[in-house]
């Protein structure tokens, strides 16, 4: 379903994209910089277990959905997230070989999510739509700021762009499930927005120490040039993370819907990218 403000309906498409990354490039695939590459590598550590969690929390409500279009969108959402999980598992395999401590980091995230799975299903779905919002705004930033991937290895760049495009394509599916089963009353609003606050707080309080641990292993903690490069991309002139604050906060509008951020024109890139992946 996933209706945009103009009423246009989006139905995600299941694709089988295989990116065949070169594990030898894991530490420096982006701009020959360990700081920039490992920042994104650290994000990747969350994906396979996180996306399995998203699938489970949406799947739980599949039988409560009556709209056949939304049911179809849920099926495609599950297919896309499963494919992303598979590709990021391969990606993370390269990270485990390069920085062995990252295997334990992934396990830590998995055990944390197993604890979250003991919470009521509504809170699990709230965490899912919060993290899907976070992923969608990150994806938009990656796709609209060409400087982030301009000097990157082509296969790694294809993986990140491909993932970002599919995240954009399905960004409203879990949210529409939420609205279908929870509605938009004040209680649903509190549960939804508390989910974003908690998920953001927990995510960064885990991701930052993980990232520092990776840089420590790579003997990059005192590399000031590396930090300057990361700062330039995250908070400085390019400022990807700095620019996310506004879109992040839009989630607190009571009438918020993911397609309020209308970036559907990006989806035109998907079929071209799928052909590029096949040819790579
Ligand atoms: Fe994904
Ligand atoms: Fe997603």
mmCIF file of C-alpha atoms and ligand atoms in Angstrom:
data_model
loop_
_atom_site.group_PDB
_atom_site.id
_atom_site.type_symbol
_atom_site.label_atom_id
_atom_site.label_comp_id
_atom_site.label_asym_id
_atom_site.label_seq_id
_atom_site.Cartn_x
_atom_site.Cartn_y
_atom_site.Cartn_z
ATOM 1 C CA UNK A 1 0.000 0.000 0.000
ATOM 2 C CA UNK A 2 2.153 2.850 1.301
ATOM 3 C CA UNK A 3 0.335 5.890 -0.052
ATOM 4 C CA UNK A 4 2.234 9.101 -0.742
ATOM 5 C CA UNK A 5 0.672 12.500 0.065
ATOM 6 C CA UNK A 6 -0.411 12.639 -3.573
ATOM 7 C CA UNK A 7 -2.244 9.354 -3.163
ATOM 8 C CA UNK A 8 0.133 7.375 -5.348
ATOM 9 C CA UNK A 9 0.549 3.796 -4.203
ATOM 10 C CA UNK A 10 3.928 2.067 -3.973
ATOM 11 C CA UNK A 11 4.362 -1.663 -4.051
ATOM 12 C CA UNK A 12 7.914 -2.862 -3.296
ATOM 13 C CA UNK A 13 9.385 -5.409 -5.671
ATOM 14 C CA UNK A 14 11.340 -8.434 -4.520
ATOM 15 C CA UNK A 15 14.727 -8.642 -6.231
ATOM 16 C CA UNK A 16 17.631 -10.972 -5.848
ATOM 17 C CA UNK A 17 20.678 -8.710 -5.903
ATOM 18 C CA UNK A 18 24.014 -10.276 -5.150
ATOM 19 C CA UNK A 19 26.875 -7.813 -4.743
ATOM 20 C CA UNK A 20 29.929 -10.124 -4.495
ATOM 21 C CA UNK A 21 32.062 -7.825 -2.342
ATOM 22 C CA UNK A 22 35.837 -8.120 -2.234
ATOM 23 C CA UNK A 23 36.583 -8.953 1.438
ATOM 24 C CA UNK A 24 40.161 -7.683 1.005
ATOM 25 C CA UNK A 25 38.828 -4.121 0.658
ATOM 26 C CA UNK A 26 36.724 -4.131 3.821
ATOM 27 C CA UNK A 27 38.887 -1.669 5.786
ATOM 28 C CA UNK A 28 39.396 0.919 3.072
ATOM 29 C CA UNK A 29 36.635 0.519 0.527
ATOM 30 C CA UNK A 30 35.449 4.104 0.940
ATOM 31 C CA UNK A 31 37.853 6.951 0.141
ATOM 32 C CA UNK A 32 40.829 4.854 1.265
ATOM 33 C CA UNK A 33 39.752 5.891 4.729
ATOM 34 C CA UNK A 34 39.453 3.485 7.641
ATOM 35 C CA UNK A 35 37.340 6.057 9.518
ATOM 36 C CA UNK A 36 34.710 6.457 6.793
ATOM 37 C CA UNK A 37 34.715 2.774 5.737
ATOM 38 C CA UNK A 38 34.505 1.440 9.291
ATOM 39 C CA UNK A 39 31.727 3.871 10.192
ATOM 40 C CA UNK A 40 29.557 2.227 7.558
ATOM 41 C CA UNK A 41 30.955 -1.221 8.395
ATOM 42 C CA UNK A 42 29.821 -0.681 11.981
ATOM 43 C CA UNK A 43 26.304 0.092 10.745
ATOM 44 C CA UNK A 44 26.396 -3.137 8.746
ATOM 45 C CA UNK A 45 26.953 -5.133 11.955
ATOM 46 C CA UNK A 46 23.385 -4.264 12.968
ATOM 47 C CA UNK A 47 21.665 -5.242 9.737
ATOM 48 C CA UNK A 48 21.340 -9.048 9.521
ATOM 49 C CA UNK A 49 20.063 -9.496 13.078
ATOM 50 C CA UNK A 50 18.123 -6.217 13.006
ATOM 51 C CA UNK A 51 16.370 -7.044 9.763
ATOM 52 C CA UNK A 52 15.429 -10.505 11.027
ATOM 53 C CA UNK A 53 13.865 -8.750 14.009
ATOM 54 C CA UNK A 54 11.918 -6.374 11.688
ATOM 55 C CA UNK A 55 10.656 -9.336 9.655
ATOM 56 C CA UNK A 56 9.448 -11.169 12.760
ATOM 57 C CA UNK A 57 7.740 -8.140 14.270
ATOM 58 C CA UNK A 58 5.851 -7.332 11.037
ATOM 59 C CA UNK A 59 5.087 -10.996 10.282
ATOM 60 C CA UNK A 60 3.366 -11.307 13.649
ATOM 61 C CA UNK A 61 0.625 -8.924 12.429
ATOM 62 C CA UNK A 62 0.293 -10.348 8.933
ATOM 63 C CA UNK A 63 -2.922 -12.199 9.724
ATOM 64 C CA UNK A 64 -4.505 -9.108 11.328
ATOM 65 C CA UNK A 65 -4.211 -7.160 8.063
ATOM 66 C CA UNK A 66 -7.298 -7.187 5.909
ATOM 67 C CA UNK A 67 -6.181 -4.930 3.037
ATOM 68 C CA UNK A 68 -4.930 -7.280 0.293
ATOM 69 C CA UNK A 69 -2.561 -4.610 -1.081
ATOM 70 C CA UNK A 70 -0.922 -4.136 2.296
ATOM 71 C CA UNK A 71 -0.650 -7.909 2.713
ATOM 72 C CA UNK A 72 1.150 -8.044 -0.636
ATOM 73 C CA UNK A 73 3.449 -5.173 0.398
ATOM 74 C CA UNK A 74 4.302 -7.008 3.644
ATOM 75 C CA UNK A 75 5.332 -10.077 1.639
ATOM 76 C CA UNK A 76 7.627 -7.953 -0.546
ATOM 77 C CA UNK A 77 8.991 -6.145 2.545
ATOM 78 C CA UNK A 78 9.900 -9.485 4.109
ATOM 79 C CA UNK A 79 11.548 -10.625 0.873
ATOM 80 C CA UNK A 80 13.611 -7.440 0.573
ATOM 81 C CA UNK A 81 14.778 -7.487 4.201
ATOM 82 C CA UNK A 82 15.707 -11.168 3.942
ATOM 83 C CA UNK A 83 17.838 -10.411 0.878
ATOM 84 C CA UNK A 84 19.529 -7.486 2.655
ATOM 85 C CA UNK A 85 20.251 -9.736 5.630
ATOM 86 C CA UNK A 86 21.891 -12.308 3.360
ATOM 87 C CA UNK A 87 24.130 -9.702 1.671
ATOM 88 C CA UNK A 88 25.116 -8.031 4.952
ATOM 89 C CA UNK A 89 25.942 -11.448 6.423
ATOM 90 C CA UNK A 90 28.524 -11.848 3.684
ATOM 91 C CA UNK A 91 29.683 -8.268 4.292
ATOM 92 C CA UNK A 92 30.012 -8.899 8.030
ATOM 93 C CA UNK A 93 31.934 -12.103 7.353
ATOM 94 C CA UNK A 94 34.671 -9.888 5.893
ATOM 95 C CA UNK A 95 34.492 -7.707 9.012
ATOM 96 C CA UNK A 96 34.808 -10.725 11.350
ATOM 97 C CA UNK A 97 37.975 -11.771 9.519
ATOM 98 C CA UNK A 98 39.438 -8.250 9.660
ATOM 99 C CA UNK A 99 38.360 -7.288 13.190
ATOM 100 C CA UNK A 100 37.547 -10.500 15.124
ATOM 101 C CA UNK A 101 35.851 -8.595 17.982
ATOM 102 C CA UNK A 102 33.030 -7.615 15.630
ATOM 103 C CA UNK A 103 31.652 -11.176 15.755
ATOM 104 C CA UNK A 104 30.919 -10.655 19.461
ATOM 105 C CA UNK A 105 29.378 -7.248 18.676
ATOM 106 C CA UNK A 106 26.880 -8.818 16.291
ATOM 107 C CA UNK A 107 26.076 -11.469 18.919
ATOM 108 C CA UNK A 108 25.543 -8.708 21.480
ATOM 109 C CA UNK A 109 22.987 -6.993 19.220
ATOM 110 C CA UNK A 110 21.280 -10.332 18.649
ATOM 111 C CA UNK A 111 20.998 -11.049 22.378
ATOM 112 C CA UNK A 112 19.665 -7.539 22.993
ATOM 113 C CA UNK A 113 16.993 -8.037 20.324
ATOM 114 C CA UNK A 114 16.128 -11.407 21.891
ATOM 115 C CA UNK A 115 15.373 -9.473 25.083
ATOM 116 C CA UNK A 116 13.243 -6.965 23.124
ATOM 117 C CA UNK A 117 11.324 -9.969 21.741
ATOM 118 C CA UNK A 118 10.099 -10.650 25.281
ATOM 119 C CA UNK A 119 8.260 -7.288 25.248
ATOM 120 C CA UNK A 120 4.661 -6.969 24.003
ATOM 121 C CA UNK A 121 4.371 -7.304 20.210
ATOM 122 C CA UNK A 122 3.202 -3.690 19.911
ATOM 123 C CA UNK A 123 6.475 -2.409 21.366
ATOM 124 C CA UNK A 124 8.421 -4.636 18.996
ATOM 125 C CA UNK A 125 6.550 -3.134 16.055
ATOM 126 C CA UNK A 126 7.113 0.346 17.486
ATOM 127 C CA UNK A 127 10.878 -0.341 17.594
ATOM 128 C CA UNK A 128 10.704 -1.648 14.030
ATOM 129 C CA UNK A 129 8.935 1.390 12.557
ATOM 130 C CA UNK A 130 11.292 3.683 14.485
ATOM 131 C CA UNK A 131 14.352 1.940 13.059
ATOM 132 C CA UNK A 132 12.763 1.825 9.608
ATOM 133 C CA UNK A 133 12.323 5.607 9.857
ATOM 134 C CA UNK A 134 15.944 5.959 10.865
ATOM 135 C CA UNK A 135 17.033 3.709 7.981
ATOM 136 C CA UNK A 136 14.842 5.608 5.510
ATOM 137 C CA UNK A 137 16.312 9.019 6.371
ATOM 138 C CA UNK A 138 19.855 7.612 6.278
ATOM 139 C CA UNK A 139 19.062 6.045 2.902
ATOM 140 C CA UNK A 140 17.770 9.352 1.560
ATOM 141 C CA UNK A 141 20.927 11.122 2.746
ATOM 142 C CA UNK A 142 23.128 8.527 1.067
ATOM 143 C CA UNK A 143 21.204 8.722 -2.215
ATOM 144 C CA UNK A 144 20.972 12.511 -2.412
ATOM 145 C CA UNK A 145 24.564 13.305 -1.398
ATOM 146 C CA UNK A 146 26.825 11.846 -4.119
ATOM 147 C CA UNK A 147 30.009 12.882 -2.246
ATOM 148 C CA UNK A 148 29.503 10.100 0.318
ATOM 149 C CA UNK A 149 30.223 7.267 -2.125
ATOM 150 C CA UNK A 150 32.066 9.132 -4.891
ATOM 151 C CA UNK A 151 35.486 7.505 -4.284
ATOM 152 C CA UNK A 152 34.168 4.172 -3.064
ATOM 153 C CA UNK A 153 34.866 0.706 -4.446
ATOM 154 C CA UNK A 154 32.133 0.092 -7.015
ATOM 155 C CA UNK A 155 30.714 -3.130 -5.525
ATOM 156 C CA UNK A 156 30.517 -1.726 -1.991
ATOM 157 C CA UNK A 157 28.924 1.432 -3.420
ATOM 158 C CA UNK A 158 26.364 -0.676 -5.306
ATOM 159 C CA UNK A 159 25.492 -2.583 -2.146
ATOM 160 C CA UNK A 160 24.920 0.569 -0.120
ATOM 161 C CA UNK A 161 22.973 2.291 -2.908
ATOM 162 C CA UNK A 162 20.921 -0.833 -3.610
ATOM 163 C CA UNK A 163 20.074 -1.256 0.055
ATOM 164 C CA UNK A 164 19.230 2.451 0.386
ATOM 165 C CA UNK A 165 16.939 2.340 -2.653
ATOM 166 C CA UNK A 166 15.005 -0.685 -1.426
ATOM 167 C CA UNK A 167 14.752 0.870 2.045
ATOM 168 C CA UNK A 168 13.198 3.881 0.325
ATOM 169 C CA UNK A 169 10.880 1.684 -1.700
ATOM 170 C CA UNK A 170 9.498 -0.126 1.362
ATOM 171 C CA UNK A 171 9.887 2.677 3.916
ATOM 172 C CA UNK A 172 6.165 2.924 4.699
ATOM 173 C CA UNK A 173 5.221 -0.764 4.793
ATOM 174 C CA UNK A 174 5.853 -1.449 8.497
ATOM 175 C CA UNK A 175 4.414 1.988 9.288
ATOM 176 C CA UNK A 176 1.203 1.189 7.387
ATOM 177 C CA UNK A 177 0.959 -2.091 9.310
ATOM 178 C CA UNK A 178 1.291 -0.055 12.504
ATOM 179 C CA UNK A 179 -1.507 2.316 11.482
ATOM 180 C CA UNK A 180 -3.684 -0.601 10.383
ATOM 181 C CA UNK A 181 -3.382 -2.418 13.710
ATOM 182 C CA UNK A 182 -2.789 0.447 16.168
ATOM 183 C CA UNK A 183 -4.536 3.404 14.561
ATOM 184 C CA UNK A 184 -3.553 7.016 15.176
ATOM 185 C CA UNK A 185 -5.044 7.733 18.597
ATOM 186 C CA UNK A 186 -2.996 9.468 21.351
ATOM 187 C CA UNK A 187 -1.959 6.158 22.902
ATOM 188 C CA UNK A 188 -0.604 4.916 19.574
ATOM 189 C CA UNK A 189 1.208 8.251 19.153
ATOM 190 C CA UNK A 190 2.913 7.925 22.545
ATOM 191 C CA UNK A 191 3.920 4.325 21.856
ATOM 192 C CA UNK A 192 5.230 5.222 18.384
ATOM 193 C CA UNK A 193 7.273 8.262 19.428
ATOM 194 C CA UNK A 194 8.619 6.665 22.610
ATOM 195 C CA UNK A 195 9.833 3.883 20.318
ATOM 196 C CA UNK A 196 11.897 6.339 18.291
ATOM 197 C CA UNK A 197 13.404 8.012 21.350
ATOM 198 C CA UNK A 198 14.369 4.699 22.949
ATOM 199 C CA UNK A 199 15.578 3.076 19.737
ATOM 200 C CA UNK A 200 17.746 6.101 18.853
ATOM 201 C CA UNK A 201 19.240 6.289 22.333
ATOM 202 C CA UNK A 202 19.979 2.576 22.500
ATOM 203 C CA UNK A 203 21.295 2.413 18.931
ATOM 204 C CA UNK A 204 23.875 5.194 19.316
ATOM 205 C CA UNK A 205 24.934 4.114 22.795
ATOM 206 C CA UNK A 206 25.889 0.762 21.257
ATOM 207 C CA UNK A 207 27.114 1.881 17.829
ATOM 208 C CA UNK A 208 29.573 4.520 19.082
ATOM 209 C CA UNK A 209 31.543 2.163 21.421
ATOM 210 C CA UNK A 210 31.511 -0.504 18.681
ATOM 211 C CA UNK A 211 32.963 1.980 16.218
ATOM 212 C CA UNK A 212 35.676 3.109 18.639
ATOM 213 C CA UNK A 213 36.588 -0.519 19.376
ATOM 214 C CA UNK A 214 36.945 -1.213 15.647
ATOM 215 C CA UNK A 215 39.174 1.845 15.168
ATOM 216 C CA UNK A 216 41.246 0.798 18.204
ATOM 217 C CA UNK A 217 41.844 -2.618 16.642
ATOM 218 C CA UNK A 218 42.824 -0.923 13.383
ATOM 219 C CA UNK A 219 45.208 1.438 15.252
ATOM 220 C CA UNK A 220 43.268 4.435 13.907
ATOM 221 C CA UNK A 221 42.089 6.056 17.142
ATOM 222 C CA UNK A 222 44.855 8.655 17.068
ATOM 223 C CA UNK A 223 44.759 9.255 13.318
ATOM 224 C CA UNK A 224 43.618 12.881 13.337
ATOM 225 C CA UNK A 225 43.429 13.126 9.558
ATOM 226 C CA UNK A 226 40.996 10.206 9.579
ATOM 227 C CA UNK A 227 38.843 11.879 12.219
ATOM 228 C CA UNK A 228 38.859 15.112 10.229
ATOM 229 C CA UNK A 229 37.619 13.239 7.162
ATOM 230 C CA UNK A 230 34.850 11.560 9.136
ATOM 231 C CA UNK A 231 33.845 14.870 10.721
ATOM 232 C CA UNK A 232 33.707 16.505 7.286
ATOM 233 C CA UNK A 233 31.279 13.858 6.048
ATOM 234 C CA UNK A 234 29.197 13.463 9.212
ATOM 235 C CA UNK A 235 28.961 16.948 10.713
ATOM 236 C CA UNK A 236 31.030 19.367 8.631
ATOM 237 C CA UNK A 237 30.530 20.666 5.102
ATOM 238 C CA UNK A 238 28.909 17.473 3.763
ATOM 239 C CA UNK A 239 27.240 17.031 7.175
ATOM 240 C CA UNK A 240 25.178 13.903 6.519
ATOM 241 C CA UNK A 241 24.345 13.192 10.177
ATOM 242 C CA UNK A 242 23.828 16.875 10.999
ATOM 243 C CA UNK A 243 21.217 17.139 8.223
ATOM 244 C CA UNK A 244 19.319 14.133 9.576
ATOM 245 C CA UNK A 245 18.139 15.916 12.717
ATOM 246 C CA UNK A 246 15.178 17.666 11.016
ATOM 247 C CA UNK A 247 13.850 14.590 9.171
ATOM 248 C CA UNK A 248 14.368 12.508 12.350
ATOM 249 C CA UNK A 249 12.246 14.968 14.339
ATOM 250 C CA UNK A 250 9.434 15.014 11.748
ATOM 251 C CA UNK A 251 8.429 11.633 13.181
ATOM 252 C CA UNK A 252 7.022 13.466 16.212
ATOM 253 C CA UNK A 253 4.327 15.187 14.143
ATOM 254 C CA UNK A 254 1.057 13.447 15.081
ATOM 255 C CA UNK A 255 0.082 13.132 11.399
ATOM 256 C CA UNK A 256 3.525 11.927 10.258
ATOM 257 C CA UNK A 257 3.697 9.386 7.427
ATOM 258 C CA UNK A 258 6.988 8.170 5.854
ATOM 259 C CA UNK A 259 5.929 9.409 2.397
ATOM 260 C CA UNK A 260 5.677 12.969 3.773
ATOM 261 C CA UNK A 261 9.362 12.873 2.794
ATOM 262 C CA UNK A 262 8.477 12.539 -0.847
ATOM 263 C CA UNK A 263 11.613 11.197 -2.536
ATOM 264 C CA UNK A 264 9.883 8.822 -4.926
ATOM 265 C CA UNK A 265 11.914 10.179 -7.860
ATOM 266 C CA UNK A 266 14.900 8.237 -6.464
ATOM 267 C CA UNK A 267 13.126 4.953 -7.169
ATOM 268 C CA UNK A 268 13.710 5.435 -10.897
ATOM 269 C CA UNK A 269 17.307 4.391 -10.172
ATOM 270 C CA UNK A 270 16.334 0.933 -8.957
ATOM 271 C CA UNK A 271 16.011 -0.950 -12.223
ATOM 272 C CA UNK A 272 19.172 0.663 -13.605
ATOM 273 C CA UNK A 273 21.021 -0.352 -10.454
ATOM 274 C CA UNK A 274 19.719 -3.923 -10.676
ATOM 275 C CA UNK A 275 21.165 -4.169 -14.188
ATOM 276 C CA UNK A 276 24.486 -2.642 -12.983
ATOM 277 C CA UNK A 277 24.684 -5.292 -10.236
ATOM 278 C CA UNK A 278 24.119 -8.082 -12.738
ATOM 279 C CA UNK A 279 26.823 -6.695 -15.031
ATOM 280 C CA UNK A 280 29.370 -6.014 -12.244
HETATM 281 FE FE1 LIG B 1 17.038 -3.573 4.726
HETATM 282 FE FE1 LIG B 2 13.806 -1.775 5.901
#
